[in-house]
């Protein structure tokens, strides 16, 4: 560990001690050996501020920097896991972090444009509308009268983030080397994911493009509204967007007083989340209450309004499909399928006993079904899932960390809005529709259409390639180093590939035959409006065989 990193640990220890958070120091194993150093800090002997514990924790996290503020924001969404006073205090970290001065904000805006501000803005509010860990937002009016907001990255924040990220990498390295669970939990990869997301947040051009993409994804729907980006005024450290008005989603009582259908609002939130993840594979991954408002012009059909698009998540097609199948298997209580999917995806070792893994998953998940959100302790559920994962040596998937964080945010938000929400029944129809789109006839025909040009290009080359491969094998020039398990997998893949190829070839032949017989109308018994019976039979067989060959690809 570098001297600067050790000094940072001491600083963290002293900040916590200054705010009389000794219980936090004792809970963090890494800080325990340093806790005696806190007594050497002059701040330790000053009179206590007298603030409640929640406020002391909030101020301490704010003093420690952006990464700690992010941690506090995540905690603030889980009121079911925190005392009310702590949750209320941490909620201020969502948009009430201490702002930087208005003069500095104006100076940053002037530097971004390198020209007089009155060329673009008729007025800029000196007091920020909101201030968070990475940036703060000022209301403004353009010279044409349009109302906008200006989002400014905090000056000098990048070195602070880099300092704490380097410390986290060092701690993660120690964990991987000396902790028995280190390799399974993959802490360095998780820190790398955190690093990528934090530095993405510093790029306002990237955030603007994310906002535009999300806006296109929900265009034509009344589920989610995304403010328009003013591209000509947006810079790397400055984002200009349409100003929007709505009720903060955290004002639950205010929403109820205005007659908002809370059950519908909660259901829409679930629909938005699963639509983003499984239909668009592009989701807002920072959905704490400070980033969400509600358009209540139609209280029976409220609409979400999202802001702050600095952290967006994506999934690979493989992860997307495995997750969708996992969710549906959970909803259908098919725990054997859940176990099979975890093994197929490589999330647990291939030699895992399927029956034992199935029984473990059932014991964790079965008690939570058919119960409203208010009666489910997700804290206990997660704890038991982690214990099960540890028993079966299941590796953490860093690419899913953002998704898990967002799902926890959504669940915490749903608990506040409408505790009787049936999370499973709201999500199940969305996933079933997605699976039909991905695995149905339309999906097969779409895949065929996409692959056809590639087949047309490669099929003429196949005889020559197969001939060359055969000659190399006969001459002993084909050298492949494979283990017995790899050879077994290769043989299985070759068999499956042969079946698919045979099915595709037969299907194409049947379709060609159907087309020929259609042209020979009159030479065979006919029905169905004059079309040959055999052409229908051949056509159906051809489509069925082609679907089989496409749907059985890995």
Coordinates of C-alpha atoms in Angstrom, one line a residue:
X1 CA 0.0 0.0 0.0
X2 CA 1.3 3.4 -1.0
X3 CA 2.0 6.1 1.7
X4 CA -0.7 8.3 0.2
X5 CA -3.3 5.5 0.4
X6 CA -2.4 4.8 4.0
X7 CA -2.7 8.5 4.7
X8 CA -6.2 8.4 3.1
X9 CA -7.2 5.6 5.4
X10 CA -6.1 7.6 8.4
X11 CA -8.1 10.6 7.0
X12 CA -11.2 8.5 6.6
X13 CA -10.8 7.3 10.2
X14 CA -10.4 10.8 11.5
X15 CA -13.5 12.1 9.6
X16 CA -15.6 9.4 11.0
X17 CA -14.2 10.0 14.5
X18 CA -14.8 13.8 14.2
X19 CA -18.5 13.1 13.6
X20 CA -18.6 10.7 16.5
X21 CA -19.2 7.6 14.3
X22 CA -17.1 5.2 16.3
X23 CA -19.6 2.4 15.6
X24 CA -18.9 2.7 11.9
X25 CA -15.1 2.5 12.5
X26 CA -15.6 -0.7 14.5
X27 CA -17.8 -2.2 11.8
X28 CA -15.2 -1.6 9.0
X29 CA -12.5 -4.3 9.5
X30 CA -9.9 -2.3 7.5
X31 CA -10.2 0.7 9.9
X32 CA -10.2 -1.2 13.2
X33 CA -6.4 -1.2 13.5
X34 CA -6.4 2.6 12.9
X35 CA -9.2 3.5 15.4
X36 CA -6.7 4.4 18.1
X37 CA -5.1 7.0 15.8
X38 CA -8.4 8.9 15.9
X39 CA -7.7 9.9 19.5
X40 CA -4.7 11.8 18.2
X41 CA -6.8 14.0 16.0
X42 CA -7.4 17.5 17.4
X43 CA -11.0 17.3 16.1
X44 CA -11.6 14.4 18.5
X45 CA -11.4 16.7 21.5
X46 CA -13.7 19.4 20.2
X47 CA -17.2 19.6 21.5
X48 CA -19.7 17.4 19.6
X49 CA -21.8 19.2 17.1
X50 CA -24.9 17.8 18.8
X51 CA -26.4 16.7 15.4
X52 CA -28.6 13.6 15.3
X53 CA -26.8 10.4 14.1
X54 CA -28.3 10.5 10.7
X55 CA -27.1 14.0 10.1
X56 CA -23.7 13.2 11.4
X57 CA -23.4 10.2 9.0
X58 CA -24.6 12.4 6.1
X59 CA -22.1 15.2 6.7
X60 CA -19.3 12.6 7.2
X61 CA -20.1 11.0 3.8
X62 CA -20.2 14.4 2.2
X63 CA -16.9 15.3 3.7
X64 CA -15.3 12.1 2.5
X65 CA -16.1 12.7 -1.2
X66 CA -18.0 11.6 -4.3
X67 CA -17.7 7.8 -3.9
X68 CA -18.9 7.9 -0.3
X69 CA -21.8 10.2 -1.3
X70 CA -22.8 7.6 -4.0
X71 CA -22.8 4.9 -1.3
X72 CA -25.1 7.1 0.9
X73 CA -27.5 7.6 -2.0
X74 CA -27.8 3.9 -2.6
X75 CA -28.4 3.3 1.2
X76 CA -31.0 6.1 1.3
X77 CA -33.3 4.1 -1.1
X78 CA -33.6 1.2 1.3
X79 CA -35.8 2.6 4.1
X80 CA -36.7 -1.0 5.0
X81 CA -33.1 -1.6 6.0
X82 CA -32.4 1.7 7.9
X83 CA -33.9 3.5 10.9
X84 CA -36.2 6.3 9.6
X85 CA -34.0 9.2 11.0
X86 CA -30.9 7.8 9.1
X87 CA -32.9 7.2 5.9
X88 CA -34.3 10.8 6.0
X89 CA -30.9 12.3 6.5
X90 CA -29.2 10.2 3.7
X91 CA -32.0 11.1 1.3
X92 CA -30.6 14.7 1.3
X93 CA -27.5 13.3 -0.5
X94 CA -29.6 12.7 -3.6
X95 CA -29.8 16.4 -4.5
X96 CA -28.8 18.5 -1.5
X97 CA -25.0 18.1 -1.3
X98 CA -23.2 21.4 -0.4
X99 CA -22.9 23.4 -3.6
X100 CA -19.9 25.1 -5.0
X101 CA -20.2 29.0 -5.1
X102 CA -22.4 30.7 -7.7
X103 CA -19.4 32.8 -8.9
X104 CA -17.4 29.7 -9.7
X105 CA -20.4 28.2 -11.5
X106 CA -20.7 31.3 -13.7
X107 CA -17.0 31.3 -14.4
X108 CA -17.1 27.7 -15.5
X109 CA -20.0 28.4 -17.9
X110 CA -18.1 31.4 -19.4
X111 CA -15.0 29.3 -19.9
X112 CA -17.1 26.6 -21.6
X113 CA -18.4 29.0 -24.3
X114 CA -15.5 31.4 -24.6
X115 CA -17.9 34.1 -25.5
X116 CA -20.3 36.4 -23.7
X117 CA -23.1 34.5 -21.9
X118 CA -25.8 36.9 -23.1
X119 CA -25.2 35.5 -26.6
X120 CA -27.1 32.4 -25.4
X121 CA -28.7 33.1 -22.0
X122 CA -31.0 35.8 -21.0
X123 CA -30.7 34.8 -17.3
X124 CA -29.0 32.2 -15.1
X125 CA -30.2 31.6 -11.6
X126 CA -27.2 32.0 -9.1
X127 CA -28.6 29.5 -6.6
X128 CA -28.6 25.9 -7.8
X129 CA -31.8 23.9 -8.2
X130 CA -30.0 20.8 -7.0
X131 CA -26.5 19.8 -6.0
X132 CA -25.2 16.2 -6.0
X133 CA -21.9 14.4 -5.7
X134 CA -20.7 14.9 -9.3
X135 CA -22.5 18.0 -10.5
X136 CA -24.9 20.7 -9.7
X137 CA -27.9 22.2 -11.7
X138 CA -28.8 25.8 -12.3
X139 CA -32.1 27.1 -13.9
X140 CA -31.7 29.4 -16.8
X141 CA -33.6 31.1 -19.6
X142 CA -32.4 31.3 -23.2
X143 CA -32.4 34.5 -25.2
X144 CA -35.5 33.1 -27.2
X145 CA -37.4 32.7 -23.9
X146 CA -37.1 28.9 -23.5
X147 CA -36.5 27.6 -20.0
X148 CA -33.6 25.3 -19.5
X149 CA -31.3 23.8 -16.9
X150 CA -27.5 23.9 -16.9
X151 CA -25.8 20.9 -15.3
X152 CA -22.1 21.6 -14.4
X153 CA -19.5 19.1 -13.4
X154 CA -17.9 20.0 -10.0
X155 CA -14.5 21.6 -10.5
X156 CA -11.5 19.5 -9.4
X157 CA -13.5 16.4 -8.8
X158 CA -11.6 14.0 -11.1
X159 CA -8.4 13.8 -8.9
X160 CA -10.6 13.1 -5.8
X161 CA -12.4 10.2 -7.6
X162 CA -9.0 8.8 -8.8
X163 CA -7.6 9.0 -5.3
X164 CA -10.3 6.8 -3.8
X165 CA -10.6 4.5 -6.8
X166 CA -6.8 3.7 -6.5
X167 CA -7.4 3.0 -2.8
X168 CA -10.3 0.6 -3.6
X169 CA -8.1 -1.2 -6.2
X170 CA -5.4 -1.7 -3.5
X171 CA -8.0 -3.0 -1.0
X172 CA -9.5 -5.3 -3.7
X173 CA -6.0 -6.6 -4.5
X174 CA -5.5 -7.5 -0.8
X175 CA -8.9 -9.2 -0.8
X176 CA -8.2 -11.3 -3.8
X177 CA -4.8 -12.3 -2.4
X178 CA -5.6 -13.0 1.3
X179 CA -9.3 -13.5 1.6
X180 CA -10.7 -16.9 0.9
X181 CA -13.8 -15.4 -0.8
X182 CA -11.7 -13.0 -2.9
X183 CA -11.5 -14.8 -6.2
X184 CA -15.2 -15.8 -6.1
X185 CA -16.4 -12.2 -5.4
X186 CA -14.0 -10.7 -8.0
X187 CA -13.5 -7.4 -6.2
X188 CA -11.0 -5.9 -8.7
X189 CA -13.5 -6.4 -11.5
X190 CA -16.3 -4.7 -9.4
X191 CA -14.0 -1.8 -8.7
X192 CA -13.3 -1.5 -12.4
X193 CA -17.0 -1.4 -13.1
X194 CA -17.4 1.3 -10.5
X195 CA -14.5 3.3 -12.0
X196 CA -16.0 3.1 -15.5
X197 CA -19.4 4.4 -14.3
X198 CA -17.9 7.2 -12.2
X199 CA -15.7 8.6 -15.0
X200 CA -18.6 8.2 -17.5
X201 CA -20.6 10.6 -15.2
X202 CA -17.9 13.3 -15.7
X203 CA -18.5 13.4 -19.5
X204 CA -21.6 15.6 -20.2
X205 CA -21.5 14.8 -23.9
X206 CA -21.8 11.1 -23.1
X207 CA -24.7 11.9 -20.7
X208 CA -26.4 13.9 -23.4
X209 CA -26.2 11.0 -25.9
X210 CA -27.6 8.7 -23.3
X211 CA -30.5 11.0 -22.7
X212 CA -31.2 11.2 -26.4
X213 CA -31.1 7.4 -26.8
X214 CA -33.5 6.9 -23.8
X215 CA -35.8 9.5 -25.3
X216 CA -35.9 7.6 -28.6
X217 CA -36.5 4.3 -26.9
X218 CA -39.7 5.7 -25.2
X219 CA -40.9 7.9 -28.0
X220 CA -44.6 7.4 -28.6
X221 CA -45.3 6.0 -25.2
X222 CA -46.7 7.6 -22.1
X223 CA -44.6 5.8 -19.6
X224 CA -41.5 7.9 -19.4
X225 CA -40.6 11.5 -20.4
X226 CA -37.0 12.5 -21.1
X227 CA -36.1 16.2 -21.3
X228 CA -34.8 17.5 -24.7
X229 CA -31.0 18.1 -25.0
X230 CA -29.7 21.3 -26.5
X231 CA -26.7 19.9 -28.4
X232 CA -25.4 23.3 -29.6
X233 CA -25.0 24.5 -26.0
X234 CA -23.7 21.2 -24.5
X235 CA -20.0 20.8 -23.7
X236 CA -17.8 18.1 -22.1
X237 CA -18.3 19.5 -18.6
X238 CA -21.7 21.2 -19.2
X239 CA -25.1 19.9 -20.2
X240 CA -28.1 22.1 -21.2
X241 CA -31.5 20.5 -21.2
X242 CA -35.1 21.5 -21.3
X243 CA -36.5 22.4 -17.9
X244 CA -39.3 20.1 -16.7
X245 CA -41.8 20.4 -14.0
X246 CA -43.4 17.7 -11.9
X247 CA -43.8 16.4 -8.4
X248 CA -40.8 14.7 -6.7
X249 CA -41.5 11.0 -6.5
X250 CA -40.2 11.2 -2.9
X251 CA -43.3 13.4 -2.0
X252 CA -45.5 10.3 -1.5
X253 CA -48.1 12.1 0.6
X254 CA -48.3 15.0 -1.9
X255 CA -48.9 12.5 -4.7
X256 CA -51.7 10.9 -2.7
X257 CA -53.2 14.3 -1.9
X258 CA -53.4 15.1 -5.6
X259 CA -55.3 11.9 -6.3
X260 CA -52.5 10.0 -8.1
X261 CA -53.3 6.3 -8.7
X262 CA -50.4 5.0 -6.6
X263 CA -50.9 1.3 -7.6
X264 CA -50.7 2.3 -11.3
X265 CA -47.7 4.5 -10.6
X266 CA -45.8 1.6 -8.9
X267 CA -46.8 -0.8 -11.8
X268 CA -45.5 1.7 -14.4
X269 CA -42.2 1.9 -12.5
X270 CA -41.8 -1.9 -12.8
X271 CA -42.8 -1.8 -16.5
X272 CA -40.3 0.9 -17.3
X273 CA -37.5 -1.0 -15.6
X274 CA -38.1 -4.3 -17.3
X275 CA -38.8 -2.6 -20.7
X276 CA -35.4 -0.9 -20.5
X277 CA -33.6 -4.0 -19.5
X278 CA -35.1 -6.6 -21.7
X279 CA -36.6 -4.7 -24.7
X280 CA -34.0 -1.9 -25.1
X281 CA -31.0 -3.4 -23.2
X282 CA -30.3 0.2 -22.1
X283 CA -31.4 1.2 -18.7
X284 CA -31.2 4.1 -16.3
X285 CA -29.0 2.8 -13.6
X286 CA -29.2 5.7 -11.0
X287 CA -32.9 5.7 -10.3
X288 CA -32.9 7.1 -6.8
X289 CA -35.8 9.4 -5.9
X290 CA -33.7 12.6 -6.6
X291 CA -33.6 11.7 -10.2
X292 CA -37.3 11.0 -10.8
X293 CA -40.3 13.2 -10.9
X294 CA -44.0 12.5 -11.8
X295 CA -46.2 14.3 -14.3
X296 CA -49.6 14.3 -12.7
X297 CA -51.6 16.0 -15.4
X298 CA -53.6 12.8 -15.6
X299 CA -53.6 11.4 -12.0
X300 CA -55.1 8.1 -13.1
X301 CA -52.3 7.5 -15.6
X302 CA -49.3 9.3 -14.2
X303 CA -46.0 9.5 -16.2
X304 CA -42.5 9.3 -14.9
X305 CA -40.0 12.1 -15.7
X306 CA -36.4 11.1 -15.5
X307 CA -33.3 13.3 -15.1
X308 CA -29.6 12.6 -14.7
X309 CA -28.4 10.1 -17.2
X310 CA -24.8 9.8 -16.1
X311 CA -25.0 6.1 -15.2
X312 CA -26.6 3.9 -17.8
X313 CA -26.4 0.1 -18.0
X314 CA -26.4 -2.4 -20.8
X315 CA -26.5 -6.1 -21.1
X316 CA -25.1 -8.5 -23.6
X317 CA -27.7 -10.7 -25.6
X318 CA -26.5 -13.8 -23.6
X319 CA -26.9 -12.1 -20.2
X320 CA -30.2 -10.7 -21.3
X321 CA -31.6 -14.0 -22.3
X322 CA -30.3 -15.9 -19.3
X323 CA -31.7 -13.3 -16.9
X324 CA -35.1 -13.3 -18.7
X325 CA -35.3 -17.1 -18.5
X326 CA -34.2 -17.0 -14.8
X327 CA -36.9 -14.5 -13.9
X328 CA -39.6 -16.5 -15.7
X329 CA -38.4 -19.7 -14.1
X330 CA -38.6 -18.0 -10.7
X331 CA -42.1 -16.7 -11.4
X332 CA -43.2 -20.2 -12.4
X333 CA -41.5 -21.8 -9.4
X334 CA -39.3 -23.9 -11.8
X335 CA -36.2 -24.0 -9.6
X336 CA -34.7 -26.9 -11.5
X337 CA -34.6 -24.6 -14.6
X338 CA -33.0 -21.8 -12.5
X339 CA -30.3 -24.2 -11.4
X340 CA -29.8 -25.4 -15.0
X341 CA -29.5 -21.9 -16.3
X342 CA -26.9 -21.0 -13.7
X343 CA -24.8 -24.0 -14.7
X344 CA -25.2 -23.4 -18.4
X345 CA -24.2 -19.7 -18.1
X346 CA -21.0 -20.7 -16.2
X347 CA -22.2 -18.7 -13.1
X348 CA -21.6 -21.8 -11.0
X349 CA -19.1 -24.6 -11.7
X350 CA -20.0 -27.2 -14.2
X351 CA -19.6 -30.0 -11.7
X352 CA -22.3 -28.6 -9.4
X353 CA -24.9 -31.2 -8.4
X354 CA -28.1 -30.0 -10.0
X355 CA -30.5 -31.5 -7.4
X356 CA -28.6 -30.0 -4.5
X357 CA -28.5 -26.6 -6.1
X358 CA -32.2 -26.8 -7.0
X359 CA -33.1 -27.6 -3.4
X360 CA -31.0 -24.7 -2.1
X361 CA -32.6 -22.2 -4.4
X362 CA -36.1 -23.5 -3.6
X363 CA -35.5 -23.1 0.2
X364 CA -34.5 -19.4 -0.4
X365 CA -37.1 -18.3 -2.9
X366 CA -40.3 -20.3 -2.2
X367 CA -41.2 -18.4 1.0
X368 CA -41.4 -15.0 -0.8
X369 CA -43.9 -15.8 -3.5
X370 CA -47.6 -14.8 -3.3
X371 CA -46.8 -12.1 -0.7
X372 CA -47.0 -8.3 -1.2
X373 CA -43.9 -6.2 -1.2
X374 CA -44.5 -4.9 2.3
X375 CA -44.2 -8.5 3.7
X376 CA -41.0 -9.4 1.9
X377 CA -37.6 -8.8 3.6
X378 CA -35.3 -8.4 0.6
X379 CA -32.4 -7.8 3.0
X380 CA -32.9 -11.3 4.5
X381 CA -33.5 -12.7 1.0
X382 CA -30.2 -11.3 -0.3
X383 CA -28.3 -12.5 2.7
X384 CA -29.6 -16.0 2.2
X385 CA -28.9 -15.8 -1.6
X386 CA -25.3 -14.8 -0.8
X387 CA -25.0 -17.7 1.6
X388 CA -26.2 -20.1 -1.1
X389 CA -23.9 -18.6 -3.6
X390 CA -21.0 -19.1 -1.3
X391 CA -21.9 -22.7 -0.6
X392 CA -21.9 -23.5 -4.4
X393 CA -18.9 -21.3 -5.2
X394 CA -21.0 -19.0 -7.5
X395 CA -18.9 -16.2 -8.9
X396 CA -20.1 -12.6 -8.7
X397 CA -20.9 -11.2 -12.2
X398 CA -19.5 -7.7 -12.4
X399 CA -21.5 -6.8 -15.5
X400 CA -24.7 -7.3 -13.5
X401 CA -23.7 -5.2 -10.5
X402 CA -25.4 -2.1 -12.0
X403 CA -28.6 -4.1 -12.7
X404 CA -28.7 -5.5 -9.2
X405 CA -28.2 -2.0 -7.7
X406 CA -31.0 -0.6 -10.0
X407 CA -33.4 -3.4 -9.1
X408 CA -32.8 -2.7 -5.4
X409 CA -33.6 1.0 -6.1
X410 CA -36.8 0.1 -7.9
X411 CA -37.9 -2.3 -5.2
X412 CA -37.2 0.3 -2.5
X413 CA -39.2 2.9 -4.5
X414 CA -42.1 0.5 -5.0
X415 CA -42.2 -0.2 -1.3
X416 CA -42.7 3.5 -0.6
X417 CA -45.2 4.2 -3.4
X418 CA -47.5 1.1 -3.0
X419 CA -46.5 -1.5 -0.5
X420 CA -49.2 -4.0 -1.7
X421 CA -47.6 -4.1 -5.2
X422 CA -47.2 -7.7 -6.5
X423 CA -43.8 -7.3 -8.0
X424 CA -43.8 -10.7 -9.7
X425 CA -47.2 -10.5 -11.3
X426 CA -46.4 -7.0 -12.7
X427 CA -43.1 -8.2 -14.3
X428 CA -44.2 -11.6 -15.5
X429 CA -46.3 -10.5 -18.6
X430 CA -43.5 -8.2 -19.8
X431 CA -41.0 -11.0 -19.7
X432 CA -43.3 -13.5 -21.3
X433 CA -44.0 -11.1 -24.2
X434 CA -40.2 -10.5 -24.5
X435 CA -39.5 -14.2 -24.7
X436 CA -42.1 -14.7 -27.3
X437 CA -40.6 -11.9 -29.4
X438 CA -37.1 -13.4 -29.1
X439 CA -38.0 -17.1 -29.5
X440 CA -41.2 -17.0 -31.7
X441 CA -41.7 -17.2 -35.4
X442 CA -41.2 -13.5 -36.0
X443 CA -37.8 -13.7 -34.2
X444 CA -36.8 -16.7 -36.4
X445 CA -37.8 -15.0 -39.6
X446 CA -35.9 -11.8 -38.5
X447 CA -32.8 -13.8 -37.8
X448 CA -33.1 -15.6 -41.1
X449 CA -33.4 -12.2 -42.9
X450 CA -30.3 -10.9 -41.1
X451 CA -28.2 -14.1 -41.7
X452 CA -29.2 -14.6 -45.3
X453 CA -26.6 -12.1 -46.8
X454 CA -23.9 -13.8 -44.7
X455 CA -24.9 -17.3 -45.9
X456 CA -25.0 -16.1 -49.5
X457 CA -21.4 -14.9 -49.1
X458 CA -20.0 -17.9 -47.2
X459 CA -21.9 -20.9 -48.7
X460 CA -20.0 -20.9 -52.1
X461 CA -16.7 -21.1 -50.1
X462 CA -17.8 -24.0 -47.9
X463 CA -16.8 -26.9 -50.2
X464 CA -13.3 -25.5 -50.7
X465 CA -12.9 -24.8 -46.9
X466 CA -14.1 -28.3 -46.0
X467 CA -11.8 -29.8 -48.7
X468 CA -8.8 -27.9 -47.3
X469 CA -9.7 -29.0 -43.7
X470 CA -10.0 -32.6 -44.7
X471 CA -6.7 -32.6 -46.5
X472 CA -4.9 -31.1 -43.5
X473 CA -6.5 -33.7 -41.2
X474 CA -5.4 -36.6 -43.5
X475 CA -1.8 -35.2 -43.7
X476 CA -1.6 -34.8 -40.0
X477 CA -1.2 -31.0 -40.2
X478 CA -4.3 -30.2 -38.1
X479 CA -3.0 -29.8 -34.6
X480 CA -5.4 -28.9 -31.8
X481 CA -4.6 -29.0 -28.1
X482 CA -7.8 -29.9 -26.3
X483 CA -8.5 -31.6 -22.9
X484 CA -10.9 -34.5 -22.7
X485 CA -13.7 -32.2 -21.5
X486 CA -13.0 -29.8 -24.4
X487 CA -13.1 -32.7 -26.8
X488 CA -16.4 -33.9 -25.4
X489 CA -17.9 -30.4 -25.8
X490 CA -16.5 -30.1 -29.3
X491 CA -18.1 -33.5 -30.3
X492 CA -21.4 -32.4 -28.8
X493 CA -21.2 -29.1 -30.7
X494 CA -20.3 -30.9 -34.0
X495 CA -23.3 -33.2 -33.5
X496 CA -25.6 -30.2 -32.8
X497 CA -24.1 -28.3 -35.7
X498 CA -24.7 -31.3 -38.0
X499 CA -28.4 -31.5 -36.9
X500 CA -28.8 -27.8 -37.5
X501 CA -27.1 -27.9 -40.9
X502 CA -29.2 -30.9 -41.9
X503 CA -32.4 -29.2 -40.8
X504 CA -31.5 -25.9 -42.5
X505 CA -30.6 -27.7 -45.8
X506 CA -33.8 -29.8 -45.6
X507 CA -35.9 -26.8 -44.8
X508 CA -34.5 -24.9 -47.8
X509 CA -35.1 -27.8 -50.0
X510 CA -38.7 -28.1 -48.9
X511 CA -39.2 -24.4 -49.5
X512 CA -37.7 -24.6 -53.0
X513 CA -40.0 -27.6 -53.7
X514 CA -43.0 -25.6 -52.5
X515 CA -42.1 -22.8 -54.8
X516 CA -41.7 -25.2 -57.8
X517 CA -45.0 -26.9 -57.1
X518 CA -46.7 -23.6 -56.8
X519 CA -45.5 -22.8 -60.3
X520 CA -46.9 -26.2 -61.5
X521 CA -50.4 -25.4 -60.3
X522 CA -52.8 -27.7 -62.2
X523 CA -50.6 -30.8 -62.2
X524 CA -51.7 -31.9 -58.7
X525 CA -54.9 -32.1 -56.7
X526 CA -55.6 -28.6 -55.3
X527 CA -57.6 -26.8 -52.5
X528 CA -57.3 -23.7 -50.4
X529 CA -58.1 -21.3 -53.2
X530 CA -56.3 -23.2 -56.0
X531 CA -52.9 -23.6 -54.4
X532 CA -51.4 -27.1 -54.6
X533 CA -51.8 -29.1 -51.4
X534 CA -48.2 -30.4 -51.6
X535 CA -46.8 -26.9 -51.9
X536 CA -48.5 -26.0 -48.6
X537 CA -47.2 -29.1 -46.9
X538 CA -43.7 -28.6 -48.3
X539 CA -43.8 -24.9 -47.3
X540 CA -44.9 -25.6 -43.7
X541 CA -42.2 -28.3 -43.3
X542 CA -39.6 -26.0 -44.7
X543 CA -40.4 -23.2 -42.3
X544 CA -40.6 -25.6 -39.4
X545 CA -37.1 -27.1 -40.2
X546 CA -35.6 -23.6 -40.7
X547 CA -37.0 -22.5 -37.3
X548 CA -35.6 -25.6 -35.7
X549 CA -32.1 -24.9 -37.1
X550 CA -32.2 -21.3 -35.9
X551 CA -33.8 -21.7 -32.5
X552 CA -31.2 -24.4 -31.5
X553 CA -28.2 -22.2 -32.0
X554 CA -26.1 -21.6 -28.8

